[in-house]
Every structure is written in C-alpha cells, then in structure tokens.
Short mmCIF file of C-alpha atoms and ligand atoms in Angstrom, two decimals:
data_model
loop_
_atom_site.label_atom_id
_atom_site.label_comp_id
_atom_site.label_asym_id
_atom_site.label_seq_id
_atom_site.Cartn_x
_atom_site.Cartn_y
_atom_site.Cartn_z
CA MET A 273 -17.48 10.05 24.55
CA THR A 274 -16.24 7.41 21.77
CA ARG A 275 -16.03 3.89 22.01
CA ILE A 276 -12.64 2.51 20.55
CA THR A 277 -11.54 -1.18 20.64
CA VAL A 278 -7.84 -1.43 21.77
CA ALA A 279 -5.74 -4.51 21.70
CA LYS A 280 -2.54 -4.47 23.37
CA GLY A 281 -0.61 -7.07 21.33
CA ASP A 282 2.52 -8.57 21.92
CA GLY A 283 5.88 -7.93 22.93
CA ILE A 284 6.56 -4.18 23.73
CA GLY A 285 2.99 -3.96 22.89
CA PRO A 286 1.10 -4.02 26.25
CA GLU A 287 3.96 -1.52 27.56
CA ILE A 288 3.98 0.93 24.72
CA MET A 289 -0.02 1.05 24.40
CA GLU A 290 -0.29 1.60 28.58
CA ALA A 291 1.71 4.52 27.88
CA THR A 292 0.11 6.09 25.18
CA LEU A 293 -3.26 5.45 26.56
CA ASP A 294 -2.02 6.82 30.36
CA ILE A 295 -0.64 10.00 28.02
CA ILE A 296 -4.34 10.63 25.92
CA LYS A 297 -6.44 10.33 29.06
CA ALA A 298 -4.53 12.42 31.01
CA ALA A 299 -4.84 14.89 28.32
CA GLY A 300 -8.65 14.78 28.09
CA ALA A 301 -9.26 12.53 25.35
CA GLN A 302 -13.28 11.42 26.18
CA ILE A 303 -12.93 7.58 25.38
CA GLU A 304 -14.15 4.28 26.92
CA ILE A 305 -12.34 1.52 25.70
CA ASP A 306 -12.97 -2.23 24.67
CA GLU A 307 -10.18 -4.38 24.96
CA ILE A 308 -9.71 -7.14 22.42
CA GLU A 309 -7.33 -9.93 22.29
CA VAL A 310 -5.03 -10.25 19.02
CA GLY A 311 -1.86 -12.12 17.92
CA GLU A 312 0.39 -14.56 19.39
CA LYS A 313 -2.14 -16.18 21.61
CA VAL A 314 -4.55 -16.37 19.39
CA TYR A 315 -2.64 -17.71 16.67
CA LEU A 316 -1.04 -20.24 19.04
CA SER A 317 -4.57 -21.34 20.35
CA GLY A 318 -4.60 -22.93 16.49
CA ASN A 319 -6.49 -19.51 15.09
CA THR A 320 -4.59 -18.96 12.21
CA SER A 321 -6.48 -15.83 11.59
CA GLY A 322 -5.05 -14.55 14.74
CA ILE A 323 -8.23 -13.04 15.75
CA ALA A 324 -11.27 -14.37 16.94
CA SER A 325 -14.89 -13.76 15.27
CA GLU A 326 -16.17 -12.07 18.11
CA SER A 327 -13.75 -9.50 18.08
CA TRP A 328 -14.40 -8.76 14.52
CA ASP A 329 -18.05 -7.97 15.79
CA ILE A 330 -16.66 -5.22 18.75
CA ILE A 331 -14.13 -4.09 15.56
CA ARG A 332 -16.64 -3.41 13.47
CA LYS A 333 -19.60 -2.07 16.18
CA ASN A 334 -16.97 0.86 17.63
CA LYS A 335 -15.64 1.71 14.08
CA VAL A 336 -12.34 2.57 15.67
CA PHE A 337 -9.57 0.56 16.15
CA LEU A 338 -6.64 1.28 17.97
CA LYS A 339 -3.88 -1.59 17.84
CA ALA A 340 -0.37 -2.47 19.22
CA PRO A 341 2.03 -4.03 17.08
CA ILE A 342 1.68 -8.03 17.26
CA THR A 343 3.88 -11.38 16.50
CA THR A 344 3.00 -13.18 13.81
CA PRO A 345 4.57 -16.43 14.36
CA GLN A 346 7.44 -18.25 11.78
CA GLY A 347 5.47 -20.75 9.15
CA GLY A 348 2.67 -22.80 9.92
CA GLY A 349 0.22 -20.89 7.21
CA TYR A 350 -0.71 -17.77 9.79
CA LYS A 351 -2.12 -14.56 7.89
CA SER A 352 -0.78 -11.52 8.08
CA LEU A 353 -3.65 -9.84 10.76
CA ASN A 354 -2.87 -6.43 9.51
CA VAL A 355 -3.43 -7.65 5.93
CA THR A 356 -6.81 -9.44 6.75
CA THR A 357 -8.00 -6.12 9.13
CA ARG A 358 -6.81 -3.38 5.92
CA LYS A 359 -8.97 -6.14 3.61
CA PHE A 360 -11.87 -7.06 5.83
CA LEU A 361 -12.83 -3.69 6.97
CA GLY A 362 -12.14 -1.94 3.32
CA LEU A 363 -9.30 0.36 4.99
CA TYR A 364 -8.21 1.63 1.44
CA SER A 365 -5.80 4.39 2.62
CA ASN A 366 -2.64 4.48 4.53
CA VAL A 367 -1.76 7.69 5.78
CA ARG A 368 2.11 7.87 6.90
CA PRO A 369 3.05 11.42 8.42
CA CYS A 370 7.18 10.97 8.19
CA MET A 371 8.80 14.46 9.84
CA SER A 372 12.33 14.83 10.93
CA LEU A 373 12.56 16.12 14.59
CA HIS A 374 16.54 18.03 14.27
CA PRO A 375 18.07 18.68 16.07
CA PHE A 376 17.27 16.68 18.63
CA VAL A 377 16.78 13.38 16.75
CA GLU A 378 19.77 12.62 14.11
CA THR A 379 18.74 12.77 10.72
CA LYS A 380 20.37 13.39 7.42
CA HIS A 381 16.95 15.39 6.21
CA PRO A 382 16.41 18.24 8.94
CA GLU A 383 13.70 19.90 6.54
CA MET A 384 12.11 16.52 6.02
CA ASP A 385 8.16 16.57 6.89
CA ILE A 386 6.42 14.51 4.04
CA VAL A 387 2.78 12.39 4.44
CA ILE A 388 3.30 9.06 2.46
CA ILE A 389 -0.49 7.95 1.43
CA ARG A 390 -0.41 4.46 0.21
CA GLU A 391 -3.39 2.49 -1.43
CA ASN A 392 -3.75 -0.44 1.23
CA GLU A 393 -6.18 -2.91 -0.91
CA GLU A 394 -5.03 -3.42 -4.32
CA ASP A 395 -2.24 -4.24 -6.47
CA LEU A 396 0.02 -7.23 -6.01
CA TYR A 397 -1.60 -7.47 -2.27
CA ALA A 398 -4.94 -9.52 -3.69
CA GLY A 399 -2.46 -12.35 -3.00
CA ILE A 400 -4.01 -13.81 -5.87
CA GLU A 401 -0.53 -16.15 -7.29
CA HIS A 402 -0.95 -19.44 -9.16
CA GLN A 403 2.53 -21.72 -10.70
CA GLN A 404 1.28 -22.24 -14.08
CA THR A 405 4.52 -24.40 -15.42
CA ASP A 406 7.51 -26.04 -14.46
CA GLU A 407 9.54 -23.09 -14.44
CA VAL A 408 6.93 -20.12 -13.99
CA VAL A 409 4.90 -18.85 -10.87
CA GLN A 410 2.99 -15.57 -11.32
CA CYS A 411 0.94 -12.98 -9.59
CA LEU A 412 -2.03 -10.98 -10.21
CA LYS A 413 -1.55 -7.32 -10.17
CA LEU A 414 -5.22 -6.09 -10.19
CA ILE A 415 -5.67 -2.32 -9.99
CA SER A 416 -9.68 -0.71 -9.90
CA ARG A 417 -10.65 2.10 -10.95
CA PRO A 418 -12.60 2.72 -8.26
CA GLY A 419 -9.51 1.91 -6.07
CA CYS A 420 -7.44 4.60 -7.48
CA GLU A 421 -9.80 7.34 -7.24
CA LYS A 422 -10.42 6.49 -3.97
CA ILE A 423 -6.79 6.92 -2.55
CA ILE A 424 -6.31 9.84 -4.86
CA ARG A 425 -9.01 11.68 -3.78
CA TYR A 426 -8.14 10.75 -0.31
CA ALA A 427 -4.80 12.47 -1.26
CA PHE A 428 -6.02 15.63 -2.39
CA GLU A 429 -8.46 16.23 0.42
CA TYR A 430 -5.45 15.40 3.08
CA ALA A 431 -3.95 18.12 1.46
CA LYS A 432 -6.45 20.62 1.04
CA VAL A 433 -7.35 19.92 5.29
CA TYR A 434 -4.16 19.85 6.49
CA GLY A 435 -2.83 22.72 4.47
CA ARG A 436 -0.49 20.84 2.36
CA LYS A 437 0.70 22.39 -0.95
CA LYS A 438 1.84 19.63 -3.09
CA VAL A 439 0.36 16.01 -4.08
CA THR A 440 2.74 13.91 -6.05
CA CYS A 441 2.04 10.74 -7.32
CA PHE A 442 4.85 7.73 -8.16
CA THR A 443 4.04 5.25 -10.51
CA LYS A 444 6.11 2.74 -13.56
CA ASP A 445 3.87 3.35 -16.10
CA ASN A 446 6.20 3.71 -18.36
CA ILE A 447 6.33 0.00 -18.27
CA MET A 448 2.72 -0.89 -16.36
CA LYS A 449 0.82 1.40 -18.96
CA GLN A 450 -2.48 -0.40 -18.32
CA THR A 451 -2.25 -1.11 -14.14
CA ASP A 452 0.38 1.69 -12.81
CA GLY A 453 -0.74 3.72 -16.43
CA LEU A 454 -4.57 3.46 -14.81
CA PHE A 455 -3.21 5.17 -11.40
CA HIS A 456 -1.45 7.83 -12.82
CA GLN A 457 -4.34 9.06 -15.48
CA VAL A 458 -6.74 9.20 -12.57
CA PHE A 459 -4.28 11.25 -10.75
CA ASP A 460 -4.03 13.79 -13.63
CA GLU A 461 -8.22 13.54 -13.75
CA ILE A 462 -8.64 14.39 -9.90
CA ALA A 463 -5.37 16.39 -9.79
CA ALA A 464 -7.38 18.71 -11.98
CA GLU A 465 -10.23 19.21 -9.49
CA TYR A 466 -7.75 20.98 -7.01
CA PRO A 467 -6.59 23.93 -8.98
CA GLU A 468 -4.88 25.03 -5.49
CA ILE A 469 -2.40 21.82 -5.14
CA GLU A 470 0.48 21.97 -7.01
CA ASN A 471 0.88 17.76 -8.32
CA GLU A 472 3.46 16.22 -10.08
CA HIS A 473 4.26 12.76 -11.11
CA TRP A 474 7.55 10.89 -10.77
CA ILE A 475 8.58 7.18 -12.22
CA ILE A 476 9.13 5.43 -8.97
CA ASP A 477 12.69 4.45 -9.31
CA ILE A 478 13.66 8.22 -9.79
CA GLY A 479 11.38 9.05 -7.61
CA ALA A 480 12.34 6.43 -4.55
CA ALA A 481 15.81 7.76 -4.98
CA LYS A 482 14.90 11.19 -4.98
CA MET A 483 13.16 11.07 -1.81
CA ALA A 484 15.77 8.54 -0.13
CA ASP A 485 18.04 12.07 -1.12
CA THR A 486 16.18 15.34 -0.94
CA PRO A 487 13.12 14.18 0.96
CA GLU A 488 12.53 17.94 1.15
CA VAL A 489 11.14 18.56 -2.03
CA PHE A 490 8.24 16.41 -1.51
CA ASP A 491 4.94 17.10 0.36
CA VAL A 492 1.84 14.11 0.01
CA ILE A 493 2.99 11.31 -1.67
CA VAL A 494 0.62 9.08 -3.21
CA THR A 495 1.10 5.18 -4.61
CA LEU A 496 0.36 2.54 -5.24
CA ASN A 497 0.39 -0.65 -2.31
CA LEU A 498 3.72 -2.26 -3.01
CA TYR A 499 5.54 1.02 -3.85
CA GLY A 500 4.06 2.60 -0.87
CA ASP A 501 4.94 -0.33 1.60
CA VAL A 502 8.67 -0.09 0.81
CA LEU A 503 8.89 3.71 0.60
CA SER A 504 6.86 4.86 3.94
CA ASP A 505 9.22 2.27 5.69
CA VAL A 506 12.52 3.98 4.24
CA ALA A 507 10.87 7.15 4.71
CA ALA A 508 10.42 6.63 8.57
CA GLN A 509 14.15 5.83 8.79
CA ILE A 510 15.23 8.74 6.86
CA ALA A 511 13.30 11.18 9.19
CA GLY A 512 14.67 9.44 12.39
CA SER A 513 13.53 6.39 13.39
CA VAL A 514 10.89 3.53 12.46
CA GLY A 515 10.56 3.89 16.22
CA LEU A 516 8.71 7.19 16.03
CA ALA A 517 5.95 6.77 13.10
CA GLY A 518 2.66 6.20 13.05
CA SER A 519 0.08 5.31 11.12
CA ALA A 520 -3.26 5.69 10.22
CA ASN A 521 -5.66 3.07 7.46
CA ILE A 522 -8.83 4.49 7.03
CA GLY A 523 -11.60 2.80 5.15
CA GLU A 524 -15.38 4.55 4.53
CA GLU A 525 -16.38 3.16 7.32
CA CYS A 526 -14.35 1.78 9.62
CA ALA A 527 -10.35 3.17 10.91
CA MET A 528 -7.56 1.45 12.58
CA PHE A 529 -4.55 3.38 13.85
CA GLU A 530 -1.09 1.94 14.81
CA ALA A 531 2.87 2.33 15.23
CA ILE A 532 4.52 1.20 12.15
CA HIS A 533 6.89 -1.02 13.84
CA GLY A 534 6.31 -4.48 14.87
CA SER A 535 6.32 -5.96 18.67
CA ALA A 536 10.31 -6.04 19.07
CA PRO A 537 9.99 -9.39 20.96
CA ARG A 538 13.77 -9.05 22.51
CA ARG A 539 12.91 -5.52 23.95
CA ALA A 540 9.61 -7.01 25.84
CA GLY A 541 9.01 -6.78 29.39
CA GLN A 542 11.96 -4.57 29.95
CA ASN A 543 10.49 -0.65 30.03
CA LEU A 544 12.75 0.40 27.26
CA ALA A 545 10.48 0.80 24.26
CA ASN A 546 9.70 4.11 22.76
CA PRO A 547 6.27 4.78 22.80
CA SER A 548 6.47 7.58 20.31
CA GLY A 549 5.31 5.34 17.33
CA LEU A 550 1.79 4.22 18.57
CA LEU A 551 1.19 7.67 20.33
CA GLN A 552 1.61 9.43 17.02
CA GLY A 553 -1.29 6.88 15.80
CA ALA A 554 -3.59 7.52 18.75
CA ILE A 555 -2.83 11.25 17.93
CA MET A 556 -3.91 10.98 14.07
CA MET A 557 -7.26 8.73 16.29
CA LEU A 558 -8.04 11.84 18.13
CA ASN A 559 -8.06 13.72 14.98
CA HIS A 560 -10.15 11.67 13.31
CA ILE A 561 -12.81 11.23 16.14
CA GLY A 562 -13.02 15.10 16.27
CA GLN A 563 -11.19 15.65 19.42
CA THR A 564 -8.84 17.89 17.83
CA ASP A 565 -7.71 19.84 20.93
CA VAL A 566 -6.82 16.81 23.00
CA ALA A 567 -4.60 15.55 19.86
CA GLU A 568 -2.89 19.43 19.24
CA LYS A 569 -1.98 19.04 23.19
CA VAL A 570 -0.50 15.78 23.02
CA GLN A 571 0.94 16.25 20.05
CA ASN A 572 3.02 19.87 21.48
CA ALA A 573 3.69 17.96 24.74
CA TRP A 574 5.38 15.22 23.35
CA LEU A 575 7.27 17.54 20.71
CA LYS A 576 8.71 19.57 23.69
CA THR A 577 9.64 15.83 25.39
CA ILE A 578 11.70 15.19 22.65
CA GLU A 579 13.11 18.56 22.46
CA GLU A 580 13.69 18.83 26.34
CA GLY A 581 15.95 15.65 25.57
CA THR A 582 14.20 13.02 27.31
CA HIS A 583 14.59 10.26 25.00
CA THR A 584 14.42 6.34 25.14
CA TYR A 585 17.00 3.91 24.23
CA ASP A 586 16.33 4.01 20.62
CA ILE A 587 16.74 8.18 20.02
CA TYR A 588 19.07 8.62 23.25
CA LYS A 589 22.58 10.14 21.90
CA GLU A 590 25.17 11.45 23.85
CA GLY A 591 25.85 15.18 23.88
CA VAL A 592 22.28 15.78 22.31
CA SER A 593 20.03 13.96 24.71
CA LYS A 594 19.65 15.31 28.10
CA GLN A 595 17.98 12.21 29.60
CA LYS A 596 17.82 8.12 29.02
CA VAL A 597 14.42 6.85 30.40
CA GLY A 598 12.28 4.15 30.12
CA THR A 599 8.53 3.62 28.46
CA LYS A 600 6.81 4.54 31.82
CA GLU A 601 9.23 7.83 32.55
CA PHE A 602 8.96 8.90 29.00
CA ALA A 603 5.08 8.90 28.76
CA GLN A 604 5.15 10.32 32.58
CA ALA A 605 7.65 13.05 31.11
CA VAL A 606 5.28 13.87 28.31
CA ILE A 607 2.43 13.77 30.87
CA ALA A 608 4.26 16.59 32.83
CA ASN A 609 4.49 18.81 29.35
CA LEU A 610 0.43 18.60 28.69
CA GLY A 611 -0.73 22.32 27.91
CA GLN A 612 3.32 23.28 26.92
CA LYS A 613 4.34 23.95 23.79
CA PRO A 614 7.86 23.54 22.00
CA LYS A 615 10.11 26.30 21.52
CA LEU A 616 12.45 25.23 18.64
CA LEU A 617 9.82 22.11 16.48
CA LYS A 618 7.39 24.03 15.07
CA GLU A 619 4.13 23.80 17.41
CA VAL A 620 1.17 22.03 15.77
CA SER A 621 -2.44 23.57 15.60
CA TYR A 622 -4.87 21.35 14.06
CA ALA A 623 -7.69 22.81 12.23
CA LYS A 624 -10.81 21.83 14.01
CA ASP A 625 -14.18 20.18 12.57
CA VAL A 626 -11.68 19.02 9.28
CA VAL A 627 -13.96 17.07 7.36
CA LEU A 628 -12.58 14.95 4.19
CA ASN A 629 -15.08 15.47 1.46
CA LEU A 630 -15.09 11.65 0.31
CA PRO A 631 -18.16 11.43 -2.33
CA LYS A 632 -18.96 7.69 -2.91
CA TYR A 633 -17.40 6.34 -6.19
CA VAL A 634 -19.67 6.53 -8.64
CA LYS A 635 -19.90 3.84 -11.82
CA LYS A 636 -18.69 5.50 -14.93
CA PRO A 637 -20.81 4.64 -18.22
CA ALA A 638 -19.66 1.51 -19.64
CA LYS A 639 -17.56 1.83 -22.55
CA LYS A 640 -18.20 -0.10 -25.91
CA LYS A 641 -15.90 -3.15 -25.27
CA GLU A 642 -14.77 -5.86 -28.33
CA LEU A 643 -13.23 -8.75 -28.54
CA VAL A 644 -10.16 -8.49 -30.97
CA GLY A 645 -8.10 -11.62 -30.30
CA VAL A 646 -6.76 -14.29 -27.50
CA ASP A 647 -3.29 -14.95 -25.50
CA LEU A 648 -3.38 -18.22 -25.34
CA PHE A 649 -0.50 -18.93 -22.32
CA VAL A 650 1.11 -22.85 -23.54
CA HIS A 651 3.46 -24.87 -21.03
CA TRP A 652 6.00 -25.83 -23.70
CA ASP A 653 9.38 -27.63 -22.78
CA GLY A 654 11.21 -26.91 -26.39
CA THR A 655 13.38 -24.12 -26.93
CA ASN A 656 13.07 -22.93 -30.35
CA PRO A 657 9.92 -20.58 -30.96
CA ASP A 658 10.04 -21.24 -34.31
CA ALA A 659 8.74 -25.05 -33.78
CA LEU A 660 6.39 -23.41 -31.26
CA ALA A 661 5.03 -21.43 -34.03
CA ALA A 662 4.69 -24.29 -36.50
CA LEU A 663 2.82 -26.23 -33.87
CA LEU A 664 0.64 -23.37 -33.12
CA GLN A 665 -0.02 -22.83 -36.63
CA THR A 666 -1.60 -26.20 -37.27
CA ILE A 667 -5.05 -24.73 -35.01
CA ASN A 668 -4.93 -21.91 -37.10
CA THR A 669 -8.84 -21.52 -38.56
CA GLU A 670 -9.77 -20.17 -41.83
CA ASN A 671 -9.76 -16.66 -39.88
CA LYS A 672 -8.00 -16.88 -36.91
CA HIS A 673 -4.24 -16.81 -36.96
CA LEU A 674 -1.50 -16.94 -34.88
CA THR A 675 0.64 -13.57 -34.91
CA MET A 676 2.95 -13.53 -32.24
CA ILE A 677 4.57 -15.57 -29.57
CA THR A 678 6.14 -13.95 -26.70
CA ASN A 679 8.17 -15.66 -23.51
CA ARG A 680 8.37 -13.47 -20.32
CA GLY A 681 6.89 -10.52 -22.19
CA ILE A 682 9.28 -10.49 -24.63
CA LYS A 683 8.79 -10.96 -28.44
CA VAL A 684 10.51 -14.49 -29.35
CA TRP A 685 8.28 -15.05 -32.62
CA PRO A 686 8.32 -14.05 -35.75
CA ASP A 687 11.68 -12.62 -35.67
CA GLY A 688 13.33 -13.33 -32.62
CA PHE A 689 16.40 -13.05 -31.44
CA LYS A 690 18.57 -16.28 -30.56
CA GLU A 691 20.01 -14.72 -27.80
CA THR A 692 16.53 -14.31 -25.77
CA TYR A 693 16.48 -16.83 -22.97
CA CYS A 694 13.33 -18.83 -23.08
CA THR A 695 11.59 -20.62 -19.91
CA ASP A 696 8.62 -23.25 -20.42
CA HIS A 697 6.17 -20.50 -20.35
CA TRP A 698 4.88 -18.91 -23.55
CA ARG A 699 2.46 -16.24 -24.44
CA CYS A 700 0.81 -16.96 -27.83
CA ARG A 701 -1.47 -14.41 -29.51
CA PHE A 702 -4.08 -15.12 -32.17
CA LYS A 703 -5.93 -12.69 -33.80
CA PRO A 704 -8.37 -12.54 -36.48
CA THR A 705 -7.00 -12.76 -40.10
CA GLN A 706 -9.97 -10.33 -41.73
CA GLY A 707 -11.11 -7.24 -39.36
CA LYS A 708 -10.69 -6.97 -36.22
CA VAL A 709 -13.90 -8.30 -34.08
CA MET A 710 -13.23 -12.27 -32.35
CA TYR A 711 -16.12 -14.29 -31.18
CA LYS A 712 -16.07 -16.05 -27.50
CA ASN A 713 -16.93 -19.62 -29.36
CA ASN A 714 -13.66 -18.53 -31.76
CA ILE A 715 -11.55 -19.14 -28.32
CA ILE A 716 -13.57 -22.03 -27.37
CA ASN A 717 -12.83 -23.69 -31.08
CA LEU A 718 -8.94 -22.78 -30.60
CA LEU A 719 -9.26 -24.10 -27.38
CA SER A 720 -10.38 -27.33 -28.83
CA ARG A 721 -7.95 -27.66 -31.68
CA ALA A 722 -5.76 -27.14 -29.03
CA LEU A 723 -6.45 -30.10 -26.97
CA ASP A 724 -6.58 -32.14 -30.20
CA ALA A 725 -3.02 -31.25 -30.87
CA LYS A 726 -1.71 -31.78 -27.53
CA ILE A 727 -0.93 -28.26 -26.55
CA ASP A 728 -0.72 -27.64 -22.86
CA VAL A 729 -2.96 -24.03 -22.65
CA ILE A 730 -2.27 -23.24 -19.17
CA LYS A 731 -4.47 -20.25 -19.29
CA VAL A 732 -6.73 -17.86 -21.57
CA GLU A 733 -6.49 -14.03 -21.58
CA ASN A 734 -8.95 -12.09 -24.05
CA LEU A 735 -7.73 -8.99 -25.77
CA TYR A 736 -10.30 -6.23 -25.75
CA GLU A 737 -10.72 -2.91 -27.18
CA PHE A 738 -12.42 -0.39 -25.18
CA ASP A 739 -14.15 2.24 -27.02
CA GLY A 740 -11.92 1.58 -29.78
CA LYS A 741 -8.54 1.68 -27.79
CA PRO A 742 -6.42 -1.18 -27.60
CA ALA A 743 -6.34 -1.85 -23.88
CA TYR A 744 -3.64 -4.68 -23.59
CA SER A 745 0.33 -5.16 -24.25
CA LEU A 746 1.68 -5.34 -26.90
CA GLY A 747 5.04 -8.03 -27.10
CA GLN A 748 7.88 -6.44 -25.70
CA GLY A 749 10.12 -5.51 -29.00
CA GLN A 750 6.90 -5.43 -31.02
P1 LIG B 170 10.38 -4.47 14.80
O1 LIG B 170 9.55 -3.57 14.14
O2 LIG B 170 9.77 -5.14 15.61
O3 LIG B 170 11.79 -4.31 15.31
C1 LIG B 170 13.20 -3.86 14.93
C2 LIG B 170 13.83 -3.18 15.52
O4 LIG B 170 13.71 -1.76 15.67
C3 LIG B 170 14.20 -3.65 16.53
O5 LIG B 170 15.57 -3.90 17.00
C4 LIG B 170 13.37 -3.36 17.72
O6 LIG B 170 14.57 -3.50 18.55
C5 LIG B 170 13.52 -2.16 17.01
N1 LIG B 170 11.92 -1.47 17.85
C6 LIG B 170 11.14 -1.28 16.93
N2 LIG B 170 9.90 -1.20 17.76
C7 LIG B 170 10.48 -0.07 18.94
C8 LIG B 170 10.44 0.59 19.73
N3 LIG B 170 8.94 1.18 19.88
N4 LIG B 170 11.28 1.05 20.52
C9 LIG B 170 12.80 0.40 20.54
N5 LIG B 170 13.02 0.08 19.40
C10 LIG B 170 11.85 -0.33 18.29
O7 LIG B 170 10.19 -5.94 13.53
P2 LIG B 170 10.91 -7.49 13.62
O8 LIG B 170 11.99 -7.66 14.46
O9 LIG B 170 11.39 -7.20 12.27
O10 LIG B 170 9.65 -7.61 13.45
C11 LIG B 170 9.08 -8.37 14.90
C12 LIG B 170 7.88 -9.17 14.99
O11 LIG B 170 7.05 -8.10 14.60
C13 LIG B 170 7.56 -10.42 14.11
O12 LIG B 170 7.15 -11.20 14.58
C14 LIG B 170 6.76 -9.14 12.75
O13 LIG B 170 5.73 -10.08 12.12
C15 LIG B 170 5.93 -8.37 13.91
N6 LIG B 170 5.41 -6.97 12.99
C16 LIG B 170 4.32 -6.76 13.55
C17 LIG B 170 3.54 -5.71 12.75
C18 LIG B 170 2.24 -4.91 13.10
O14 LIG B 170 2.01 -5.98 14.25
N7 LIG B 170 1.61 -3.84 12.94
C19 LIG B 170 4.57 -4.61 12.06
C20 LIG B 170 5.36 -5.03 11.74
C21 LIG B 170 6.55 -6.46 12.48
#
C-alpha cells in the first residue's frame, strides 16, 4: 500500500480525478489517499501561493502527488502553483510521452511515439528579472552543471530502462555558447557513458521544425526548460490532442503527476471532459511506485477503449468514433476493459522493478579561476558610441582601459556601424593594458572613478577565465 497525496483541483479537475481514481482502484492499485485543497479557492482566500502550509507537510511526507489541473485567477499577483511546486520540491525532470493513436484519434503523424524530457528548475524560469534603464529590462538565464547532469542522465537512464533507442538533445548553443553550450557539452559527456543508445544534437529551431514535421524520427528528446515547455505542447497537440497527454515531474525525493492541460472551466461540471491526460499521469505514477502490473492493466484497457471508438467529445470524429460518451461513461468503459488488450494499437508491457540509476551529483574539482576584465553596464541617453567612449576613457587608469562597447550585444565601438540601432543600455568592457590578470580592487577603483564622472553604472559583470579558457561572450562582430 502506498500513501499518496491527491488534489482534485478546479474546473474539470474533480470530474477527471474521480474518473481516474475509479479506474486505477478498479484495476487494483494499492493506494491510500490524503486529499488536499489547492488552487482557486485557496488563492481567493488571500493565499497568493494557492496552497496552505499544512498541505506542503502532507505532500512532503507522502512524496507522491497526483494533481488535477487548477485555475490560476487572472492578475492579483497569484503565483503559479505548478512552478512553485516543481521548484520547492526539486522536481527537476518533466517527462511527457506523446504518442499517436492512429487511426483511432486523428493525427497527421501516425507513427509518432516520442518522450520529451524537459529540465524543470533552471533557465529563464528562475524568474530573476530587472529593469535597468528606461528602455531595457533583463531576465537572467541560469544554467548549472548539476542541473544539466541530472536531467541528461535522467534522459539516458529513462531511455535505457524503457527500451528507447535514441536520445536527442535540443539547444541553441550556436548563439548561447556559455549556457546552452554547457548543456550540450554535458550531453556529449554523459552520452559517451551509454554507447548502446544512439545520441544526436540538433539546434532547437530546425529541430523543432523537424519534430513538428516528422516526429517519427525522434525517440527521447532532452532539452532546457523554456524550449521543453514550448516543444512538449506542440508534441502533444500534433500527436492528437493536448487532452490525451500526461506528465510526470520527478525529483530526488518527491514526484508529482498530472495532465498537461488546464482546468477547462467552460467544460466544468457537465460530464464532458476527457480524463485521459490525468489517467496517463496516474499510469506514470503507478510505474513510479512500483505497481507496474496495475499500470500495464490500466494502459492496455485504455488503449482498447480508444480502439473500440468510445470517445469523449474532444476526440470524437464521425466515421471513426463509435460512441460519444461523457467523463463517467468513458471511465466505466475503461473499467469494463480491464484485463483486455488492444488489437491494433500496440499493447504495453512495462519492465518490472525498474530502477533508474541516478547517482547524486558529485562536485567537480574547482578550476583555476582568473579575473581578466570587467563589463560595466551603463545607462546613457546619448546615441553616439564615440561620445560615450570618450566619456569612459576619462576613467581609464594607468593599467586598465576601455576595449569595447556593445549595445544589446552588438559591438558599436570601436569601429561600429552607424546603422546599428542603440538603446540606452551599454556594455563597456575594461581590460588590463598589460598582462591579463585584474584584481577586484581595480574594479572598485573603476567604479569610484565612474561615480565621480557621473557615469550611471547599473551593473557590473566580472570576466573570468577558467583553466585559462575565456568564459564570457565576445561582442557580436568582435
Ligand atoms: P485548458 O487546457 O484548460 O483548455 C484549453 C482547451 O482544451 C479548451 O478548449 C478546453 O475545453 C480543452 N480541454 C482541455 N482539457 C480538456 C479535457 N480533459 N477534455 C476535453 N477538453 C479539454 O487551457 P486554458 O483555457 O488556457 O486554461 C484554463 C485554466 O487552466 C487557466 O486558469 C490556467 O491557468 C489553468 N491551467 C492549469 C494547468 C495546471 O494546473 N497544470 C495547466 C494549464 C493551464
């Protein structure tokens, strides 16, 4: 018996949760349930996180959380409960299988069967944003080595235990050489430990286009948070319907399982919604807690029900479907099929006692880190980079001098183009005149001289070399 936490959520949530629990209990799931309230009611009671602190205690104690979709009220500073839960519980891996159910559910991609494994905690989703000048705001993209190692190892382990043949990595490391570059580099390192699994890397733009056009050439896809967020909805949609896909959020301690869709408030309370997305989440949960026999039984009965043409309104199609049913009737049809297998769709057989070998991150030996320069970001309202350079050169010291100015990343001094559009946000790079090493007090000195010269420095970014390799971007055009 496994104790799990359940939240019935908002909108169609309670109906699809009831259907899902009815099916898995009828299949023999050995679960005990602690129910908690999350979502709209909690938000509107004045709790901007959408969840009470006692509920966190229950989730953390049980470690397994099955969650129906919730409604996030518009405006009012309400925080997304999904993002909070993933981060608080360290649920670093988001797993979304997207498989077409051709010819029973309409799709242009009959052979599609992919799993998207999305990094869930880092990237632009750290939510660290600042306005720095009148015209410019920034969002910090943070990528860590432990974050990359954990998600990429998860993807290869997943492929290994679920018999998948290939892992594809999507990044944009031709542009973001440090952040996406690290993800790609770690991918290459870990891929080498799994010679039996094919691996490849695609630049995300053309990779996404390929996935939308020919998804059958992909198997497992591992990618960063933002790309994975967008890509996984596209994948679910082109497989047939967002209403059919479930998702698992896995951490070292806890896990959360859900449907990928929202609370569909307009469909609520009418016995209309398709419970399949949440049911898919529940099947991943059963596998996660070791109840693979039950997971298999439910999935095969569900495939058989889809194959029989018993469809909810969202996937019902005249000529293909046999019967349009409501949420409850769909659940009853799946229950009636428990113990049966699909004929045309591929029946599933889940490996028993699967254990993903996910060792804890081991800190790497520190590299030799040398300060070799500094970027002062300056708020300046002028438009002529030469004039700014002249101003900045007044704070040059005997052994530190201005070497470059960029505007939104593009080099505008020295030798800029007059065509380059400039905003009020300038990156001004100072480097030693002789040798390469700089000291922190050199930066303090520069800042103090900038203050005296009434230069509005809005941010300082140190330039480092790690083991002798420059670890910062050049100016575009440099
Ligand atoms: P949605 O996914 O709720 O609905 C999009 C469309 O898909 C609607 O036309 C809806 O009728 C249909 N649909 C969705 N699930 C269905 C199902 N199971 N069966 C049949 N049809 C289904 O997206 P939305 O309208 O953008 O968002 C509604 C609310 O859900 C918002 O408050 C949003 O914040 C929330 N939301 C929650 C989650 C979550 O809790 N994980 C995820 C996304 C959106």
